[in-house]
Amino acid sequence: MKQFFLLVLCGWMMLPIAAVNYCASSSWGYAGTSVTGGGSASPTLVKSESELKTALKSSNKVIIITQNITVSNQISTDKSNLTIMALPGVKLVSTQQTQSVSGILYLKGSNIILRNLTFEGPGAYDCDGKDNLTLDGAKNVWVDHCDFQDGCDGNFDIKGLSDNITVSWCRFRYLKAPKAGGSGGADDHRFSNLVGSSSYDKPTDGTYNITYGFCWWDEGCKQRMTRCRNCLLHFLNCYWNSSVSDYYVGPENASCYFEGCTFAGKANTAKNIFKGFNSTTNYCKFVNCTGNLPSNSGNVAAPTYAYDPLTAAAAKNYITNACGTGATLTITAEGKISSSCDSGSQEGGEGGNNQDTPPVSVSGDCCIDLSLGEEPSVGNQGIPADFNKLSVIVNLEKGKWDPGYLNMGGNADYITFDFSAYDAVIEAVEFDVTIPNWAEGKNTIAYHWNSDANTKYTIASAQTEMVRLSAPADAKSFTIQRSASTGTRISKVCFQIKGGTSGNETITFPQSISYKILREGQIIILRNGKEYSIMGNTIR
């Protein structure tokens, strides 16, 4: 069945049932609405492990990480009234896999905000090591739009006297193969999230109160999504889809309220969606959820704080698109926070909305490096710093990032480069294409400008070929899609950009599409699970 919905860039995104603001102006959920972190303090910019440690020990309240930082061991702090954020694409990285040397951050304070952080671990290894992020005794914490990858022991654990936590728009996944043979005994320890470190671990009042909102437990997660003890949890509009999962939520003396959630993947069975441990009494309630759900048990009431639930289908679409879960916010060195799909921005952590910033005018060449073995960003220097507002949208159903190139493995795989944040147009593009198993009938690459239909370009041989194309007038985005029915590799894409030009075309939609335009702006239409962009247009 065809599904249609519409996203308004730089404005609210509206489905028939509700609106979503990706860049929330304040904390919410069990963390409460008054978590301010470092407030409006001037940001301290850090680009190394030593600078980060110094900032955490000083009076600095707002810390912004500007370059990838590899930590030598887990960094611990009991600092309160703290905000830590990262510029787009910037990562905190750990490469260590031992019991004493591993992990990234260990927080003990209160009134803490973490936003737009990517935690990249070394891969799962059951050596009784440390987590990408640990909250131990931390209270009133808001963790928003973070991406947790490949934790040694776990991705994100909450324990000790921690309480009143909200985890929103976060993505949990494993991209690296697990390491076997650890002292803990599990050969595959891709165990993502833990609440309570033992059966007796609990906060002062005996119950962890935690909200997981719009979170995604993605591919590679094996267990603990979450494993939760002595807690009251609200899962609002979350998504589980790991193809290697043994179970999803593992309660022990816990009550869980699931609302508008989607369960898919291997563990999508009544037994394994909500799997109790240690013969304890556990309660669950599923409201408007999708999956092979277990029966409700016990009396689990909805939280009393204010929130607006979406349907499970709508939430899944929001979670998985380019502005959804993970480190998808735009953070500036001045502390402004925004999403390319929301209106306004926030200043210095206070959360106030401002007027839209006019598009930035740029000209010249913009070359994107696809040879890094990971999605390009400003942080890994795959995208030039002058083009930090460039949106790169990748759909890899069968492909992957290999060292040296993007390997598109299925004909649904594509990559889109969207320059709509700039007062500029694309004049030309040049990119290399290699089809190793080239043959007649398996020798094309597809491309399109803006929302145009795909055009196929024939590649002459199995040798790497440079493709050069001139852009039509008012081109704001460009998409490359595999069409050869065999592996297709691309390592670099270069654009010639001309500033000071924007489109002003009237677009008419078929009456079969249900939508609501809240303001003039740029839009993306998602149809049949594919993305079609119409950039720089006035909507009527």
XYZ file of C-alpha atoms in Angstrom:
540
model
C 0.000 0.000 0.000
C 1.316 3.440 -0.868
C 2.092 5.779 1.999
C 2.326 9.541 1.586
C 3.483 12.128 4.054
C 5.115 15.496 3.949
C 7.937 17.224 5.784
C 8.342 20.982 5.875
C 11.994 22.001 6.179
C 12.791 24.906 8.501
C 9.318 24.628 9.981
C 7.046 22.266 11.865
C 6.558 18.888 10.277
C 2.905 17.933 10.044
C 1.146 14.642 9.691
C -2.637 14.454 9.962
C -2.385 13.414 13.626
C 0.258 15.615 15.224
C 3.317 17.810 14.739
C 6.865 17.036 15.776
C 9.596 19.465 16.731
C 12.919 17.695 16.279
C 14.800 20.390 18.166
C 12.931 20.647 21.465
C 13.318 23.966 23.269
C 13.466 22.380 26.725
C 13.708 19.099 28.566
C 10.589 17.005 29.149
C 9.497 13.586 30.388
C 10.715 12.240 33.724
C 13.660 14.655 33.634
C 11.135 17.468 34.024
C 10.963 20.746 32.136
C 13.552 22.648 34.173
C 16.793 20.901 33.218
C 18.933 23.842 32.119
C 22.425 22.334 32.079
C 24.956 25.122 31.734
C 22.247 27.609 30.782
C 23.265 30.605 28.680
C 26.961 30.554 29.624
C 29.413 31.292 26.821
C 30.531 28.028 25.217
C 33.992 26.624 25.764
C 35.275 25.014 22.563
C 37.392 21.864 22.878
C 39.147 19.800 20.233
C 41.267 17.322 22.215
C 40.994 14.964 25.167
C 43.184 17.207 27.325
C 41.055 20.265 26.547
C 37.868 18.342 27.354
C 39.243 17.144 30.686
C 40.405 20.667 31.578
C 36.998 22.118 30.714
C 35.233 19.543 32.899
C 37.479 20.411 35.849
C 37.077 24.187 35.510
C 34.084 26.489 35.914
C 32.996 26.051 32.296
C 29.310 25.194 32.038
C 28.711 24.816 28.293
C 31.228 22.696 26.391
C 31.146 22.253 22.613
C 33.340 19.611 20.984
C 34.600 20.888 17.627
C 36.715 17.980 16.336
C 36.749 14.219 16.738
C 38.313 13.253 20.064
C 39.735 9.811 20.815
C 39.775 9.250 24.576
C 42.514 7.184 26.194
C 40.152 5.940 28.927
C 36.686 6.740 30.225
C 36.484 10.378 31.397
C 34.763 10.753 34.776
C 33.222 13.912 36.234
C 30.833 14.795 39.053
C 30.211 18.249 37.573
C 26.638 19.589 37.793
C 24.857 22.322 35.808
C 26.597 21.140 32.669
C 25.871 21.077 28.933
C 28.031 19.080 26.505
C 27.347 19.278 22.761
C 29.217 18.608 19.515
C 29.344 20.242 16.128
C 27.701 18.240 13.309
C 29.558 15.040 12.473
C 31.976 15.291 15.411
C 32.561 12.128 17.467
C 33.843 10.988 20.839
C 35.811 7.815 20.116
C 37.195 4.942 22.177
C 39.451 2.273 20.704
C 40.205 0.432 23.982
C 38.811 -2.989 24.945
C 40.112 -3.902 28.392
C 38.506 -3.977 31.823
C 40.534 -1.069 33.151
C 40.923 0.925 29.945
C 37.731 1.425 27.919
C 34.607 3.574 27.792
C 34.067 7.261 26.992
C 32.067 9.303 29.565
C 31.072 8.662 33.216
C 28.795 11.317 34.754
C 27.750 11.722 38.400
C 26.338 15.258 38.690
C 22.867 16.756 38.338
C 21.112 19.138 35.940
C 22.985 17.877 32.890
C 22.251 18.177 29.151
C 23.973 16.105 26.449
C 23.038 16.888 22.828
C 24.226 15.925 19.368
C 27.024 13.666 20.612
C 28.193 10.619 18.680
C 29.798 7.962 20.887
C 31.864 5.535 18.806
C 33.155 2.565 20.768
C 35.705 -0.093 19.767
C 33.157 -2.874 19.393
C 31.529 -5.166 21.951
C 33.857 -7.329 24.068
C 32.782 -9.030 27.299
C 35.851 -8.138 29.370
C 33.873 -6.457 32.201
C 34.900 -3.167 30.634
C 33.179 0.204 30.503
C 30.347 1.813 28.578
C 30.225 4.554 25.983
C 28.173 6.556 28.498
C 27.483 5.778 32.148
C 25.235 7.755 34.494
C 26.006 6.813 38.093
C 24.179 8.915 40.678
C 23.294 11.486 38.013
C 19.941 13.224 38.497
C 17.756 15.336 36.252
C 19.570 14.549 33.031
C 18.415 15.122 29.460
C 20.227 13.124 26.750
C 18.962 14.289 23.355
C 19.874 13.471 19.760
C 22.893 11.292 20.508
C 24.204 8.327 18.526
C 25.601 5.384 20.520
C 27.730 2.921 18.562
C 29.731 -0.183 19.445
C 30.210 0.200 23.199
C 32.775 -2.171 24.710
C 30.573 -3.226 27.651
C 27.397 -1.331 26.764
C 26.235 1.675 24.816
C 24.528 3.599 27.631
C 24.008 2.418 31.222
C 22.129 4.151 34.061
C 22.823 2.973 37.605
C 23.459 3.843 41.258
C 21.420 6.751 42.630
C 20.634 8.148 39.165
C 17.026 9.250 38.677
C 14.692 11.447 36.653
C 16.247 10.893 33.248
C 14.931 11.602 29.732
C 16.576 10.001 26.708
C 15.115 11.438 23.499
C 15.830 11.008 19.801
C 18.795 8.705 20.491
C 20.013 5.894 18.274
C 21.662 2.699 19.529
C 23.496 0.369 17.165
C 26.507 -1.841 16.514
C 28.437 -1.432 13.272
C 31.492 -3.515 14.231
C 31.703 -7.271 14.698
C 31.758 -8.378 18.364
C 34.969 -9.789 19.810
C 34.757 -13.239 21.392
C 36.717 -14.773 24.265
C 36.257 -12.145 26.972
C 36.443 -12.954 30.685
C 32.713 -12.247 31.083
C 31.832 -15.307 29.017
C 29.622 -13.875 26.246
C 31.129 -14.209 22.771
C 28.622 -11.669 21.438
C 28.215 -8.893 24.010
C 26.287 -6.387 21.910
C 24.186 -5.599 24.977
C 23.114 -2.010 24.481
C 21.399 -0.479 27.534
C 21.206 -1.237 31.246
C 19.160 0.361 34.028
C 20.379 -0.791 37.436
C 23.654 -2.694 37.717
C 22.258 -5.475 39.926
C 19.023 -6.713 41.443
C 19.675 -4.494 44.465
C 20.736 -1.355 42.601
C 18.177 1.443 42.873
C 17.885 5.182 43.578
C 16.908 6.695 46.915
C 13.146 6.246 46.448
C 13.632 2.694 45.185
C 12.535 3.309 41.565
C 14.335 4.632 38.504
C 12.048 7.019 36.595
C 13.173 7.203 32.968
C 11.621 8.334 29.684
C 12.816 6.938 26.365
C 11.196 9.079 23.672
C 11.599 8.668 19.905
C 14.558 6.308 20.365
C 15.738 3.678 17.895
C 17.396 0.354 18.745
C 18.864 -0.347 15.338
C 20.895 -3.071 13.650
C 23.491 -5.012 15.612
C 21.823 -4.752 19.022
C 21.741 -8.254 20.514
C 20.201 -7.792 23.985
C 19.343 -5.153 26.623
C 17.175 -2.641 24.796
C 16.822 -2.074 27.727
C 17.610 -4.521 30.558
C 15.882 -2.674 33.377
C 15.708 -3.228 37.141
C 13.644 -1.529 39.850
C 12.221 1.032 37.490
C 9.248 2.834 35.998
C 9.896 3.396 32.294
C 7.952 5.240 29.623
C 8.754 4.217 26.053
C 7.135 6.854 23.841
C 7.155 6.383 20.054
C 10.259 4.177 19.995
C 11.394 1.679 17.373
C 13.164 -1.720 17.647
C 14.262 -3.547 14.487
C 17.546 -5.422 15.054
C 17.859 -8.536 12.906
C 20.199 -10.187 15.455
C 18.171 -9.467 18.597
C 17.538 -12.145 21.236
C 15.087 -10.001 23.220
C 14.222 -6.320 23.474
C 13.145 -5.148 26.941
C 14.300 -7.270 29.888
C 12.480 -6.202 33.080
C 13.274 -7.153 36.656
C 10.880 -5.651 39.196
C 9.841 -3.102 36.579
C 6.746 -1.394 35.206
C 6.865 -0.233 31.580
C 4.375 1.887 29.632
C 4.796 1.530 25.851
C 3.019 4.059 23.674
C 3.004 4.373 19.883
C 5.996 2.018 19.552
C 6.975 -0.289 16.681
C 8.590 -3.698 17.174
C 10.170 -5.487 14.214
C 13.292 -7.591 13.718
C 14.193 -11.008 15.101
C 12.905 -10.505 18.657
C 9.463 -9.381 17.507
C 7.626 -12.114 19.413
C 5.348 -11.904 22.420
C 7.925 -13.808 24.462
C 10.927 -11.664 23.561
C 9.534 -8.137 23.300
C 9.085 -8.060 27.090
C 11.099 -10.859 28.721
C 11.183 -10.988 32.529
C 14.262 -11.947 34.530
C 14.941 -13.670 37.867
C 11.331 -14.688 38.528
C 10.307 -11.152 39.454
C 6.908 -9.521 39.033
C 6.844 -7.154 36.076
C 4.066 -5.080 34.581
C 3.572 -3.732 31.075
C 0.991 -1.848 29.064
C 1.073 -1.431 25.293
C -0.974 1.447 23.876
C -1.307 1.892 20.102
C 1.831 -0.174 19.457
C 2.681 -2.353 16.447
C 4.280 -5.802 16.580
C 3.666 -9.284 17.960
C 2.840 -7.838 21.351
C 2.550 -9.665 24.680
C -0.564 -9.228 26.770
C -0.818 -6.269 29.111
C -0.164 -7.149 32.737
C -0.772 -5.287 35.976
C -1.956 -1.714 36.379
C 0.508 0.559 34.586
C -0.723 4.129 34.342
C 0.322 6.683 31.743
C 2.831 9.273 32.982
C 1.340 12.477 34.324
C 3.742 14.853 32.560
C 2.637 16.593 29.352
C 3.436 15.016 25.976
C 1.860 14.465 22.537
C 2.012 10.866 21.303
C 2.114 9.990 17.606
C 0.832 6.850 15.982
C 3.394 4.068 15.736
C 3.592 4.389 11.944
C 4.087 8.150 12.013
C 6.713 7.925 14.766
C 8.689 5.292 12.847
C 8.822 7.555 9.801
C 10.029 10.516 11.841
C 12.598 8.436 13.716
C 14.206 6.947 10.630
C 14.454 9.952 8.316
C 17.454 12.248 7.924
C 16.415 14.619 10.729
C 15.390 11.836 13.103
C 17.267 9.921 15.770
C 20.970 10.264 16.348
C 23.271 13.281 16.200
C 21.219 15.056 13.539
C 21.015 18.549 15.051
C 22.962 21.543 13.794
C 25.121 22.984 16.574
C 27.222 26.077 15.932
C 30.364 27.210 17.744
C 28.292 30.030 19.232
C 25.943 27.528 20.853
C 22.994 27.900 18.503
C 20.972 24.697 18.197
C 18.627 23.870 15.325
C 17.296 21.161 13.073
C 17.063 21.558 9.321
C 13.463 20.353 9.642
C 12.350 22.796 12.350
C 11.843 26.552 12.440
C 14.036 28.747 14.619
C 17.062 27.873 16.708
C 18.181 27.986 20.289
C 20.796 30.159 21.931
C 23.344 28.833 24.411
C 21.151 26.096 25.838
C 18.328 28.363 27.006
C 15.976 26.942 24.443
C 14.394 30.162 23.166
C 13.282 30.229 19.528
C 14.692 32.873 17.210
C 13.757 34.023 13.747
C 14.938 31.931 10.826
C 18.451 32.630 9.642
C 18.612 33.721 5.963
C 20.244 31.211 3.625
C 24.017 31.467 3.482
C 25.477 32.518 0.137
C 28.336 30.325 -1.121
C 30.187 29.858 -4.410
C 32.999 27.684 -5.706
C 33.780 23.983 -5.591
C 32.519 21.558 -2.953
C 34.082 18.085 -2.970
C 32.667 15.342 -0.718
C 34.959 12.449 0.194
C 33.167 9.079 0.235
C 36.353 7.056 0.758
C 36.561 7.324 4.559
C 34.745 4.094 5.391
C 31.953 6.081 7.059
C 29.381 8.717 6.227
C 31.132 12.023 5.385
C 30.856 14.964 7.759
C 32.677 18.146 8.667
C 34.049 16.335 11.722
C 35.850 13.657 9.683
C 36.748 16.186 6.963
C 34.618 14.387 4.401
C 32.680 17.642 3.874
C 34.465 21.021 3.592
C 34.000 23.226 6.655
C 32.518 26.020 4.509
C 29.658 23.668 3.605
C 28.674 22.583 7.119
C 24.984 23.071 6.272
C 25.117 20.596 3.407
C 22.635 17.785 3.980
C 23.767 14.321 2.879
C 20.934 11.779 2.862
C 21.958 8.143 2.480
C 19.780 5.081 1.975
C 21.751 1.831 2.134
C 19.443 -1.156 2.206
C 22.180 -3.505 0.994
C 25.215 -1.268 0.649
C 27.862 -0.165 3.123
C 30.715 2.235 3.705
C 33.951 0.493 2.767
C 37.442 1.953 3.108
C 38.038 3.713 -0.189
C 34.464 4.080 -1.422
C 30.716 3.983 -0.843
C 29.605 0.537 -1.988
C 25.992 0.552 -3.155
C 24.802 -3.035 -3.004
C 21.138 -2.809 -4.015
C 19.180 -0.869 -6.605
C 17.293 0.915 -3.818
C 20.567 2.349 -2.472
C 21.140 6.052 -3.116
C 22.899 9.151 -1.822
C 21.471 12.684 -2.043
C 23.380 15.960 -1.672
C 21.056 18.813 -0.688
C 22.282 22.428 -0.878
C 18.896 23.994 -0.063
C 20.289 25.633 3.106
C 22.370 27.901 0.850
C 21.439 30.841 -1.333
C 23.072 29.057 -4.264
C 22.482 26.574 -7.052
C 24.464 23.658 -8.472
C 26.000 24.378 -11.876
C 27.753 21.043 -12.471
C 28.798 17.802 -10.792
C 31.667 15.363 -11.306
C 31.992 11.935 -9.681
C 33.782 8.634 -10.227
C 31.962 5.333 -10.777
C 33.372 1.806 -10.626
C 31.285 -1.280 -11.448
C 33.697 -4.205 -10.793
C 31.334 -6.831 -12.237
C 30.472 -4.720 -15.243
C 28.582 -6.478 -18.045
C 26.097 -5.559 -20.746
C 22.800 -4.890 -18.989
C 24.675 -4.258 -15.758
C 26.471 -1.089 -16.748
C 24.449 1.954 -15.664
C 24.203 4.454 -12.839
C 21.024 6.464 -12.192
C 20.858 10.099 -11.147
C 18.372 12.936 -10.798
C 18.292 16.639 -9.972
C 15.837 18.022 -7.399
C 12.647 15.939 -7.714
C 13.108 14.955 -11.361
C 12.766 11.375 -12.546
C 15.875 9.227 -12.668
C 18.099 9.329 -15.739
C 20.440 6.430 -16.487
C 24.056 6.971 -17.483
C 25.934 4.139 -19.206
C 29.373 3.244 -17.848
C 31.748 2.116 -20.617
C 33.744 -0.606 -18.808
C 34.760 -2.126 -15.471
C 37.439 0.549 -15.159
C 36.756 3.594 -13.006
C 34.988 6.237 -15.077
C 34.618 9.943 -14.320
C 31.074 11.205 -14.886
C 30.603 14.942 -15.592
C 27.126 16.462 -15.752
C 25.810 19.987 -16.196
C 22.944 20.926 -13.915
C 19.583 22.310 -15.000
C 18.528 25.784 -13.876
C 17.793 26.144 -10.145
C 19.299 22.779 -9.193
C 19.476 22.539 -5.392
C 19.962 18.808 -4.878
C 21.510 15.871 -6.689
C 20.927 12.137 -6.175
C 23.006 9.160 -7.338
C 21.289 5.752 -7.251
C 22.520 2.286 -8.138
C 20.868 0.812 -11.245
C 23.408 -1.760 -12.471
C 22.013 -4.695 -10.446
C 25.575 -5.284 -9.276
C 27.981 -3.584 -6.901
C 28.577 0.096 -7.681
C 31.331 2.128 -6.026
C 31.805 5.885 -5.679
C 34.669 7.553 -3.818
C 34.338 11.295 -4.491
C 31.684 13.758 -5.672
C 32.527 17.364 -6.590
C 30.025 20.165 -7.195
C 30.447 23.526 -8.857
C 28.303 25.955 -6.878
C 27.069 29.409 -7.893
C 25.793 31.750 -5.155
C 22.881 34.166 -5.108
C 20.287 32.132 -6.988
C 17.136 30.438 -5.791
C 14.070 28.976 -7.417
C 10.510 30.338 -7.371
C 8.408 27.714 -9.044
C 4.817 26.838 -8.163
C 4.305 23.143 -7.405
C 0.911 21.411 -7.662
C 0.375 18.161 -5.765
C -2.036 15.372 -6.719
C -5.251 15.542 -4.736
C -4.518 12.037 -3.416
C -1.759 13.409 -1.183
C -2.965 14.589 2.217
C -0.857 17.448 3.532
C -0.923 20.739 5.344
C 1.405 23.631 4.574
C 2.152 25.708 7.654
C 4.448 28.198 5.944
C 6.275 28.807 2.716
C 9.392 26.709 2.507
C 11.131 23.718 1.068
C 9.644 20.258 1.261
C 10.452 16.603 0.977
C 7.812 14.101 -0.076
C 8.278 10.500 1.023
C 6.448 8.066 -1.225
C 6.616 4.275 -1.168
C 9.533 4.519 1.235
C 11.571 6.589 -1.232
C 12.556 10.213 -1.006
C 11.783 12.872 -3.606
C 13.037 16.403 -2.978
C 11.558 19.636 -4.291
C 13.963 22.377 -3.334
C 13.651 26.143 -3.309
C 9.974 26.365 -4.227
C 7.023 28.420 -3.059
C 4.226 26.043 -2.096
C 0.673 26.924 -3.116
